[in-house]
Amino acid sequence: MKKRFLCVLLALLLLTGCARTQKPVEFTSFAMDTVMSFTLYGGEEDTGVLRLRIPEELGTLEGLVSAVREDSDVSRINRGAGQAVKVDPATARLLARAWELCEITDGALDITAYPAVKTWGFTTGEYRVPAEGELAELAERIDYTAVKLEGNSVTLPAGMELDLGAVAKGYAGDVLAETARANGLTSALLDLGQSTIMAVGTKPGGKPWRIGIVDPAQPGSYFAVVELTGMAMGTSGGYQRYFERDGEVWWHILDPKTAAPARSGLASVTVVSPSALACDGLSTALFVMGLEAGARFWRDHPELQFDAVFVTEEGEIYRTAGLEGCFSLAEGYEDREVTVLE
Ligand code: ADP
Ligand code: MG
């Protein structure tokens, strides 16, 4: 009896030992203007299939939703000038979900900000600060409610342009996670770049993935760690893309009401949710809303199943109560105060 017990114990030790030393398949892919990294654990055949399929699916998605590629669905919609444009079902799905996020955030997220994004130079790197009057005109043209989606047909008035940049990487995370699970993976990390991450299952061995949140005041370090199991995390922050002019900093997240960079007092917002699309879209929207309105939005929308971490421009840290047990301060930040939002 005792011997049998020892055998079982040995077998278990060997098994967990194997899992821990299992080598992942790791690769990167350049898509959506950023470097994405993938870490897949699993059988050789499954990971081998995914090693090919992931870049393929990314290429297909980018070909549909890129605002800079002339032949993408989004570019065709942007040239549509009030005529209905037929799009791929995947584009329609993303558009429908992005539209819902615009609606529920009352336009803090707005997928028609593209003319303003271009005017500031965030698409080309040829930055400039538009004059007040020009901004007022641009703000007039930002209005997601003018986007009409019927089945796979999209209509957009002339003079308006779509930009799915705030949600496309998140959508890609959801699509790729589904592909990974469908291929039998229970352990993978999909890093979609610019702080959008999808954790499939757990680490091999069953422990949660541990993902750092960038310190917006020092983008080389992480101030906190969040433990994720089958969840996504996305951060939006002014530090991710910006330029300086005459001593002032202008970043890539715009307030749709003013067409100018959103100054809400926040330096970054991180969202944790089962959906990477929700993380991506909501982090952008909460950044625009600011701490107070953002916290209210979190309380008012339990159905969205998300939690958030806010960092103010003064460096104060706030997190929502749902992160209890999976949020901790990183090494070197242990003495920072964290206010819990209930
Ligand atoms: P990143 O693309 O760096 O991950 P975000 O997810 O926060 O950052 O998305 C910001 C991008 O979305 C901008 O580069 C711009 O193209 C677009 N954008 C900026 N402000 C808004 C907004 N309020 N609503 C929707 N899209 C926006
Ligand atoms: Mg976003």
Tab-separated table of C-alpha atoms and ligand atoms in Angstrom:
chain	number	residue	atom	x	y	z
A	1	MET	CA	0.000	0.000	0.000
A	2	LYS	CA	2.698	2.372	1.106
A	3	LYS	CA	4.758	1.499	-1.964
A	4	ARG	CA	1.821	2.228	-4.246
A	5	PHE	CA	1.326	5.595	-2.593
A	6	LEU	CA	4.985	6.398	-3.182
A	7	CYS	CA	4.694	5.394	-6.842
A	8	VAL	CA	1.692	7.677	-7.340
A	9	LEU	CA	3.531	10.501	-5.611
A	10	LEU	CA	6.574	9.970	-7.803
A	11	ALA	CA	4.421	9.925	-10.930
A	12	LEU	CA	2.747	13.167	-9.875
A	13	LEU	CA	6.080	14.809	-9.184
A	14	LEU	CA	7.363	13.743	-12.572
A	15	LEU	CA	4.247	15.020	-14.283
A	16	THR	CA	4.295	18.450	-12.663
A	17	GLY	CA	8.047	18.548	-13.177
A	18	CYS	CA	7.526	17.946	-16.881
A	19	ALA	CA	4.903	20.655	-17.096
A	20	ARG	CA	7.209	23.124	-15.447
A	21	THR	CA	10.116	22.455	-17.734
A	22	GLN	CA	7.967	22.188	-20.861
A	23	LYS	CA	9.443	24.445	-23.548
A	24	PRO	CA	7.110	26.983	-25.135
A	25	VAL	CA	6.938	27.864	-28.805
A	26	GLU	CA	7.775	31.562	-28.965
A	27	PHE	CA	7.603	33.933	-31.910
A	28	THR	CA	6.844	37.534	-32.856
A	29	SER	CA	4.746	39.017	-35.598
A	30	PHE	CA	4.600	42.601	-36.838
A	31	ALA	CA	0.992	43.700	-37.289
A	32	MET	CA	-1.220	46.729	-36.643
A	33	ASP	CA	1.834	48.954	-36.428
A	34	THR	CA	3.343	47.093	-33.478
A	35	VAL	CA	5.386	44.018	-32.562
A	36	MET	CA	3.271	41.224	-31.136
A	37	SER	CA	4.753	38.302	-29.185
A	38	PHE	CA	3.327	34.870	-28.657
A	39	THR	CA	4.181	32.170	-26.127
A	40	LEU	CA	2.414	28.868	-26.670
A	41	TYR	CA	2.573	25.731	-24.540
A	42	GLY	CA	1.200	22.463	-25.876
A	43	GLY	CA	1.796	19.496	-28.126
A	44	GLU	CA	4.133	19.915	-31.067
A	45	GLU	CA	1.374	19.484	-33.605
A	46	ASP	CA	-1.001	22.057	-32.062
A	47	THR	CA	1.651	24.698	-31.497
A	48	GLY	CA	3.031	24.006	-34.982
A	49	VAL	CA	-0.357	24.713	-36.547
A	50	LEU	CA	-0.757	27.889	-34.509
A	51	ARG	CA	2.750	29.094	-35.325
A	52	LEU	CA	1.496	29.418	-38.926
A	53	ARG	CA	-2.114	30.306	-38.295
A	54	ILE	CA	-1.615	33.219	-35.900
A	55	PRO	CA	0.393	35.420	-38.324
A	56	GLU	CA	-2.028	34.412	-41.062
A	57	GLU	CA	-5.100	35.474	-39.067
A	58	LEU	CA	-3.385	38.712	-38.043
A	59	GLY	CA	-2.619	39.467	-41.678
A	60	THR	CA	-6.217	38.848	-42.674
A	61	LEU	CA	-7.577	41.028	-39.866
A	62	GLU	CA	-5.188	43.852	-40.581
A	63	GLY	CA	-6.115	43.675	-44.263
A	64	LEU	CA	-9.725	44.294	-43.242
A	65	VAL	CA	-9.490	46.951	-40.548
A	66	SER	CA	-6.344	48.956	-41.279
A	67	ALA	CA	-7.173	52.619	-41.872
A	68	VAL	CA	-3.963	53.161	-43.864
A	69	ARG	CA	-4.309	50.311	-46.383
A	70	GLU	CA	-6.262	51.534	-49.368
A	71	ASP	CA	-7.993	48.229	-50.040
A	72	SER	CA	-9.117	47.501	-46.465
A	73	ASP	CA	-12.795	47.430	-45.509
A	74	VAL	CA	-12.257	50.450	-43.275
A	75	SER	CA	-10.658	52.490	-46.096
A	76	ARG	CA	-13.483	51.538	-48.458
A	77	ILE	CA	-16.016	52.655	-45.831
A	78	ASN	CA	-14.082	55.911	-45.394
A	79	ARG	CA	-14.316	56.575	-49.149
A	80	GLY	CA	-17.986	55.541	-49.212
A	81	ALA	CA	-19.349	59.115	-48.984
A	82	GLY	CA	-22.787	58.114	-47.793
A	83	GLN	CA	-23.087	55.011	-49.979
A	84	ALA	CA	-23.523	51.586	-48.358
A	85	VAL	CA	-20.289	49.565	-48.441
A	86	LYS	CA	-20.346	45.789	-48.165
A	87	VAL	CA	-17.738	44.442	-45.721
A	88	ASP	CA	-16.400	41.106	-44.533
A	89	PRO	CA	-18.451	39.519	-41.708
A	90	ALA	CA	-15.407	39.824	-39.396
A	91	THR	CA	-15.268	43.598	-39.997
A	92	ALA	CA	-18.998	43.855	-39.347
A	93	ARG	CA	-18.642	41.899	-36.082
A	94	LEU	CA	-15.822	44.127	-34.846
A	95	LEU	CA	-17.667	47.256	-35.903
A	96	ALA	CA	-20.855	46.168	-34.130
A	97	ARG	CA	-19.025	45.476	-30.880
A	98	ALA	CA	-16.952	48.663	-31.103
A	99	TRP	CA	-20.139	50.657	-31.752
A	100	GLU	CA	-21.740	49.199	-28.614
A	101	LEU	CA	-18.714	50.288	-26.581
A	102	CYS	CA	-19.015	53.813	-28.037
A	103	GLU	CA	-22.672	53.872	-27.035
A	104	ILE	CA	-22.230	52.501	-23.528
A	105	THR	CA	-19.329	54.907	-22.825
A	106	ASP	CA	-21.499	57.753	-24.110
A	107	GLY	CA	-19.003	58.607	-26.826
A	108	ALA	CA	-15.840	58.707	-24.674
A	109	LEU	CA	-14.802	56.012	-27.120
A	110	ASP	CA	-15.649	57.174	-30.623
A	111	ILE	CA	-14.629	55.211	-33.708
A	112	THR	CA	-14.995	58.255	-35.965
A	113	ALA	CA	-12.082	60.228	-34.498
A	114	TYR	CA	-9.848	59.515	-37.517
A	115	PRO	CA	-9.889	62.978	-39.178
A	116	ALA	CA	-8.697	64.453	-35.869
A	117	VAL	CA	-6.103	61.702	-35.313
A	118	LYS	CA	-4.699	62.452	-38.788
A	119	THR	CA	-4.732	66.221	-38.330
A	120	TRP	CA	-2.615	65.947	-35.169
A	121	GLY	CA	-0.183	63.835	-37.199
A	122	PHE	CA	-0.475	60.637	-35.175
A	123	THR	CA	-0.775	58.538	-38.328
A	124	THR	CA	2.353	59.921	-40.017
A	125	GLY	CA	4.529	61.315	-37.231
A	126	GLU	CA	4.306	64.768	-38.833
A	127	TYR	CA	2.891	66.318	-35.687
A	128	ARG	CA	1.229	69.693	-35.377
A	129	VAL	CA	-1.079	71.465	-32.946
A	130	PRO	CA	-4.252	72.538	-34.798
A	131	ALA	CA	-5.784	75.951	-34.072
A	132	GLU	CA	-8.921	76.278	-31.913
A	133	GLY	CA	-11.242	76.845	-34.862
A	134	GLU	CA	-9.863	73.837	-36.699
A	135	LEU	CA	-10.377	71.671	-33.608
A	136	ALA	CA	-13.979	72.827	-33.271
A	137	GLU	CA	-14.582	71.835	-36.898
A	138	LEU	CA	-12.929	68.449	-36.361
A	139	ALA	CA	-14.969	67.790	-33.212
A	140	GLU	CA	-18.128	68.457	-35.245
A	141	ARG	CA	-17.176	65.582	-37.519
A	142	ILE	CA	-16.689	63.055	-34.680
A	143	ASP	CA	-19.954	61.208	-34.111
A	144	TYR	CA	-20.196	57.434	-33.998
A	145	THR	CA	-24.016	57.619	-34.154
A	146	ALA	CA	-23.695	58.557	-37.833
A	147	VAL	CA	-22.205	55.119	-38.598
A	148	LYS	CA	-24.978	52.862	-39.873
A	149	LEU	CA	-24.424	49.115	-39.816
A	150	GLU	CA	-27.021	46.849	-41.410
A	151	GLY	CA	-25.982	43.235	-41.707
A	152	ASN	CA	-22.651	43.429	-43.507
A	153	SER	CA	-23.305	46.860	-45.005
A	154	VAL	CA	-21.841	50.023	-43.538
A	155	THR	CA	-22.757	53.605	-44.362
A	156	LEU	CA	-20.744	56.625	-43.307
A	157	PRO	CA	-21.500	60.225	-44.296
A	158	ALA	CA	-19.009	62.065	-46.513
A	159	GLY	CA	-16.347	63.920	-44.537
A	160	MET	CA	-16.305	61.355	-41.741
A	161	GLU	CA	-13.753	58.565	-41.290
A	162	LEU	CA	-13.530	55.433	-39.171
A	163	ASP	CA	-10.558	54.460	-37.030
A	164	LEU	CA	-10.645	51.135	-35.212
A	165	GLY	CA	-7.142	51.699	-33.771
A	166	ALA	CA	-8.468	51.809	-30.211
A	167	VAL	CA	-10.070	48.355	-30.428
A	168	ALA	CA	-8.458	46.345	-33.256
A	169	LYS	CA	-5.622	44.842	-31.193
A	170	GLY	CA	-8.100	43.759	-28.534
A	171	TYR	CA	-10.346	42.178	-31.131
A	172	ALA	CA	-7.323	40.346	-32.541
A	173	GLY	CA	-6.626	39.055	-29.010
A	174	ASP	CA	-10.134	37.621	-28.705
A	175	VAL	CA	-10.004	36.032	-32.164
A	176	LEU	CA	-6.557	34.485	-31.600
A	177	ALA	CA	-7.479	33.202	-28.127
A	178	GLU	CA	-10.440	31.443	-29.688
A	179	THR	CA	-8.169	29.913	-32.333
A	180	ALA	CA	-5.693	28.796	-29.654
A	181	ARG	CA	-8.426	27.160	-27.555
A	182	ALA	CA	-9.965	25.521	-30.617
A	183	ASN	CA	-6.555	23.949	-31.254
A	184	GLY	CA	-6.530	22.479	-27.781
A	185	LEU	CA	-4.226	24.959	-26.034
A	186	THR	CA	-4.823	25.544	-22.330
A	187	SER	CA	-1.730	27.630	-21.719
A	188	ALA	CA	-0.630	30.549	-23.870
A	189	LEU	CA	0.239	34.208	-23.630
A	190	LEU	CA	-0.768	36.441	-26.524
A	191	ASP	CA	0.896	39.839	-26.311
A	192	LEU	CA	-0.773	42.051	-28.901
A	193	GLY	CA	1.668	44.901	-28.277
A	194	GLN	CA	1.150	48.369	-26.736
A	195	SER	CA	0.040	46.768	-23.467
A	196	THR	CA	-2.794	44.594	-24.736
A	197	ILE	CA	-2.410	41.042	-23.460
A	198	MET	CA	-4.553	37.931	-23.578
A	199	ALA	CA	-3.767	35.120	-21.136
A	200	VAL	CA	-5.147	31.807	-22.356
A	201	GLY	CA	-5.689	29.414	-19.435
A	202	THR	CA	-2.940	29.317	-16.821
A	203	LYS	CA	0.815	28.949	-16.895
A	204	PRO	CA	1.822	25.350	-17.461
A	205	GLY	CA	1.512	23.810	-14.023
A	206	GLY	CA	-1.723	25.627	-13.214
A	207	LYS	CA	-0.539	28.909	-11.733
A	208	PRO	CA	-1.978	32.180	-13.073
A	209	TRP	CA	-0.023	34.311	-15.528
A	210	ARG	CA	1.627	37.311	-13.856
A	211	ILE	CA	1.495	40.457	-15.978
A	212	GLY	CA	3.088	43.788	-15.120
A	213	ILE	CA	1.480	47.215	-15.474
A	214	VAL	CA	3.825	49.869	-16.832
A	215	ASP	CA	4.604	52.842	-14.616
A	216	PRO	CA	3.442	55.770	-16.790
A	217	ALA	CA	6.006	58.018	-15.071
A	218	GLN	CA	8.793	55.560	-15.925
A	219	PRO	CA	7.688	53.417	-18.864
A	220	GLY	CA	10.738	51.148	-18.449
A	221	SER	CA	9.408	49.694	-15.183
A	222	TYR	CA	6.320	47.972	-13.873
A	223	PHE	CA	4.640	49.329	-10.746
A	224	ALA	CA	2.196	46.468	-10.228
A	225	VAL	CA	1.531	42.857	-11.136
A	226	VAL	CA	-1.854	41.378	-11.974
A	227	GLU	CA	-2.492	37.630	-11.907
A	228	LEU	CA	-4.599	36.468	-14.821
A	229	THR	CA	-6.225	33.140	-15.654
A	230	GLY	CA	-8.125	33.087	-18.934
A	231	MET	CA	-8.381	36.866	-18.870
A	232	ALA	CA	-7.191	39.836	-20.889
A	233	MET	CA	-5.576	43.075	-19.772
A	234	GLY	CA	-5.152	46.333	-21.652
A	235	THR	CA	-3.560	49.668	-20.777
A	236	SER	CA	-4.058	53.053	-22.396
A	237	GLY	CA	-1.719	55.828	-21.442
A	238	GLY	CA	-0.459	59.153	-22.680
A	239	TYR	CA	3.121	57.843	-22.479
A	240	GLN	CA	2.495	55.294	-25.260
A	241	ARG	CA	2.454	57.769	-28.151
A	242	TYR	CA	2.989	61.518	-27.833
A	243	PHE	CA	4.952	64.518	-29.015
A	244	GLU	CA	6.183	67.694	-27.366
A	245	ARG	CA	5.744	71.210	-28.694
A	246	ASP	CA	6.747	74.378	-26.843
A	247	GLY	CA	7.114	72.509	-23.581
A	248	GLU	CA	3.719	70.892	-23.796
A	249	VAL	CA	2.978	67.203	-24.240
A	250	TRP	CA	0.258	66.063	-26.655
A	251	TRP	CA	-0.753	62.424	-26.744
A	252	HIS	CA	-2.676	60.099	-29.044
A	253	ILE	CA	-5.822	59.581	-26.978
A	254	LEU	CA	-8.286	62.276	-27.998
A	255	ASP	CA	-11.360	63.584	-26.268
A	256	PRO	CA	-14.048	63.237	-28.969
A	257	LYS	CA	-15.804	66.341	-27.587
A	258	THR	CA	-12.826	68.624	-28.275
A	259	ALA	CA	-10.811	66.665	-30.882
A	260	ALA	CA	-7.769	67.431	-28.694
A	261	PRO	CA	-5.729	65.062	-26.485
A	262	ALA	CA	-7.827	64.032	-23.474
A	263	ARG	CA	-6.656	65.780	-20.303
A	264	SER	CA	-8.608	64.130	-17.570
A	265	GLY	CA	-5.884	64.058	-14.932
A	266	LEU	CA	-5.005	60.441	-15.674
A	267	ALA	CA	-1.652	59.125	-16.840
A	268	SER	CA	-2.876	55.598	-17.580
A	269	VAL	CA	-5.814	53.248	-17.241
A	270	THR	CA	-5.582	49.464	-17.185
A	271	VAL	CA	-8.616	47.259	-17.704
A	272	VAL	CA	-8.913	43.555	-16.855
A	273	SER	CA	-11.748	41.556	-18.412
A	274	PRO	CA	-12.433	38.231	-20.116
A	275	SER	CA	-12.557	40.102	-23.448
A	276	ALA	CA	-9.437	41.748	-24.883
A	277	LEU	CA	-11.666	43.919	-27.069
A	278	ALA	CA	-13.424	45.244	-23.959
A	279	CYS	CA	-10.024	45.875	-22.294
A	280	ASP	CA	-8.765	47.791	-25.306
A	281	GLY	CA	-11.883	49.886	-25.893
A	282	LEU	CA	-12.699	50.542	-22.250
A	283	SER	CA	-9.138	51.526	-21.297
A	284	THR	CA	-9.235	54.215	-23.989
A	285	ALA	CA	-12.718	55.348	-22.904
A	286	LEU	CA	-11.882	55.443	-19.179
A	287	PHE	CA	-8.746	57.452	-19.939
A	288	VAL	CA	-10.970	60.055	-21.618
A	289	MET	CA	-13.511	60.010	-18.752
A	290	GLY	CA	-11.010	60.505	-15.944
A	291	LEU	CA	-10.934	58.971	-12.478
A	292	GLU	CA	-14.238	60.140	-11.067
A	293	ALA	CA	-16.428	59.448	-14.092
A	294	GLY	CA	-14.449	56.268	-14.786
A	295	ALA	CA	-15.081	54.909	-11.282
A	296	ARG	CA	-18.757	55.764	-11.630
A	297	PHE	CA	-18.854	53.975	-14.971
A	298	TRP	CA	-17.326	50.874	-13.341
A	299	ARG	CA	-19.965	50.901	-10.582
A	300	ASP	CA	-22.799	51.447	-13.063
A	301	HIS	CA	-21.770	48.607	-15.404
A	302	PRO	CA	-21.265	45.320	-13.553
A	303	GLU	CA	-22.599	43.552	-16.660
A	304	LEU	CA	-19.397	44.501	-18.512
A	305	GLN	CA	-17.420	42.285	-16.111
A	306	PHE	CA	-14.331	44.425	-15.920
A	307	ASP	CA	-11.961	45.791	-13.316
A	308	ALA	CA	-9.612	48.721	-13.625
A	309	VAL	CA	-6.428	50.310	-12.326
A	310	PHE	CA	-6.127	54.090	-12.632
A	311	VAL	CA	-2.904	56.080	-12.285
A	312	THR	CA	-3.257	59.853	-12.016
A	313	GLU	CA	-0.782	62.390	-13.382
A	314	GLU	CA	0.330	62.907	-9.764
A	315	GLY	CA	1.143	59.208	-9.537
A	316	GLU	CA	-1.732	58.179	-7.265
A	317	ILE	CA	-2.917	54.603	-7.759
A	318	TYR	CA	-6.544	53.511	-7.627
A	319	ARG	CA	-7.899	50.021	-8.283
A	320	THR	CA	-11.360	48.520	-8.275
A	321	ALA	CA	-12.400	46.028	-5.580
A	322	GLY	CA	-12.725	43.105	-7.989
A	323	LEU	CA	-8.932	42.867	-8.274
A	324	GLU	CA	-8.631	41.774	-4.632
A	325	GLY	CA	-6.218	38.863	-4.431
A	326	CYS	CA	-4.822	39.226	-7.948
A	327	PHE	CA	-3.281	42.725	-7.768
A	328	SER	CA	-0.009	43.462	-6.012
A	329	LEU	CA	2.572	46.229	-6.090
A	330	ALA	CA	5.795	45.328	-7.855
A	331	GLU	CA	9.251	45.245	-6.353
A	332	GLY	CA	10.419	48.749	-5.569
A	333	TYR	CA	6.865	50.087	-5.389
A	334	GLU	CA	5.770	48.304	-2.182
A	335	ASP	CA	5.469	51.535	-0.228
A	336	ARG	CA	3.058	53.175	-2.664
A	337	GLU	CA	-0.475	53.748	-1.474
A	338	VAL	CA	-3.302	52.044	-3.396
A	339	THR	CA	-6.851	53.308	-2.962
A	340	VAL	CA	-9.491	50.648	-3.473
A	341	LEU	CA	-12.664	51.739	-5.276
A	342	GLU	CA	-15.752	49.947	-3.975
B	1	ADP	P1	-2.905	52.011	-28.530
B	1	ADP	O1	-3.401	52.007	-29.938
B	1	ADP	O2	-1.612	52.713	-28.332
B	1	ADP	O3	-2.998	50.685	-27.857
B	1	ADP	P2	-5.422	52.880	-27.534
B	1	ADP	O4	-5.977	51.519	-27.529
B	1	ADP	O5	-5.707	53.707	-26.326
B	1	ADP	O6	-3.873	52.916	-27.692
B	1	ADP	O7	-5.997	53.576	-28.829
B	1	ADP	C1	-5.593	54.839	-29.208
B	1	ADP	C2	-5.803	55.001	-30.691
B	1	ADP	O8	-7.194	55.046	-30.989
B	1	ADP	C3	-5.233	56.308	-31.200
B	1	ADP	O9	-3.967	56.096	-31.766
B	1	ADP	C4	-6.243	56.754	-32.240
B	1	ADP	O10	-5.982	56.146	-33.488
B	1	ADP	C5	-7.535	56.219	-31.716
B	1	ADP	N1	-8.230	57.110	-30.756
B	1	ADP	C6	-7.750	58.148	-30.040
B	1	ADP	N2	-8.681	58.647	-29.205
B	1	ADP	C7	-9.782	57.891	-29.381
B	1	ADP	C8	-11.082	57.884	-28.807
B	1	ADP	N3	-11.450	58.756	-27.851
B	1	ADP	N4	-11.957	56.935	-29.250
B	1	ADP	C9	-11.606	56.050	-30.189
B	1	ADP	N5	-10.415	56.003	-30.777
B	1	ADP	C10	-9.505	56.902	-30.370
B	2	MG	MG	-7.662	50.992	-26.522
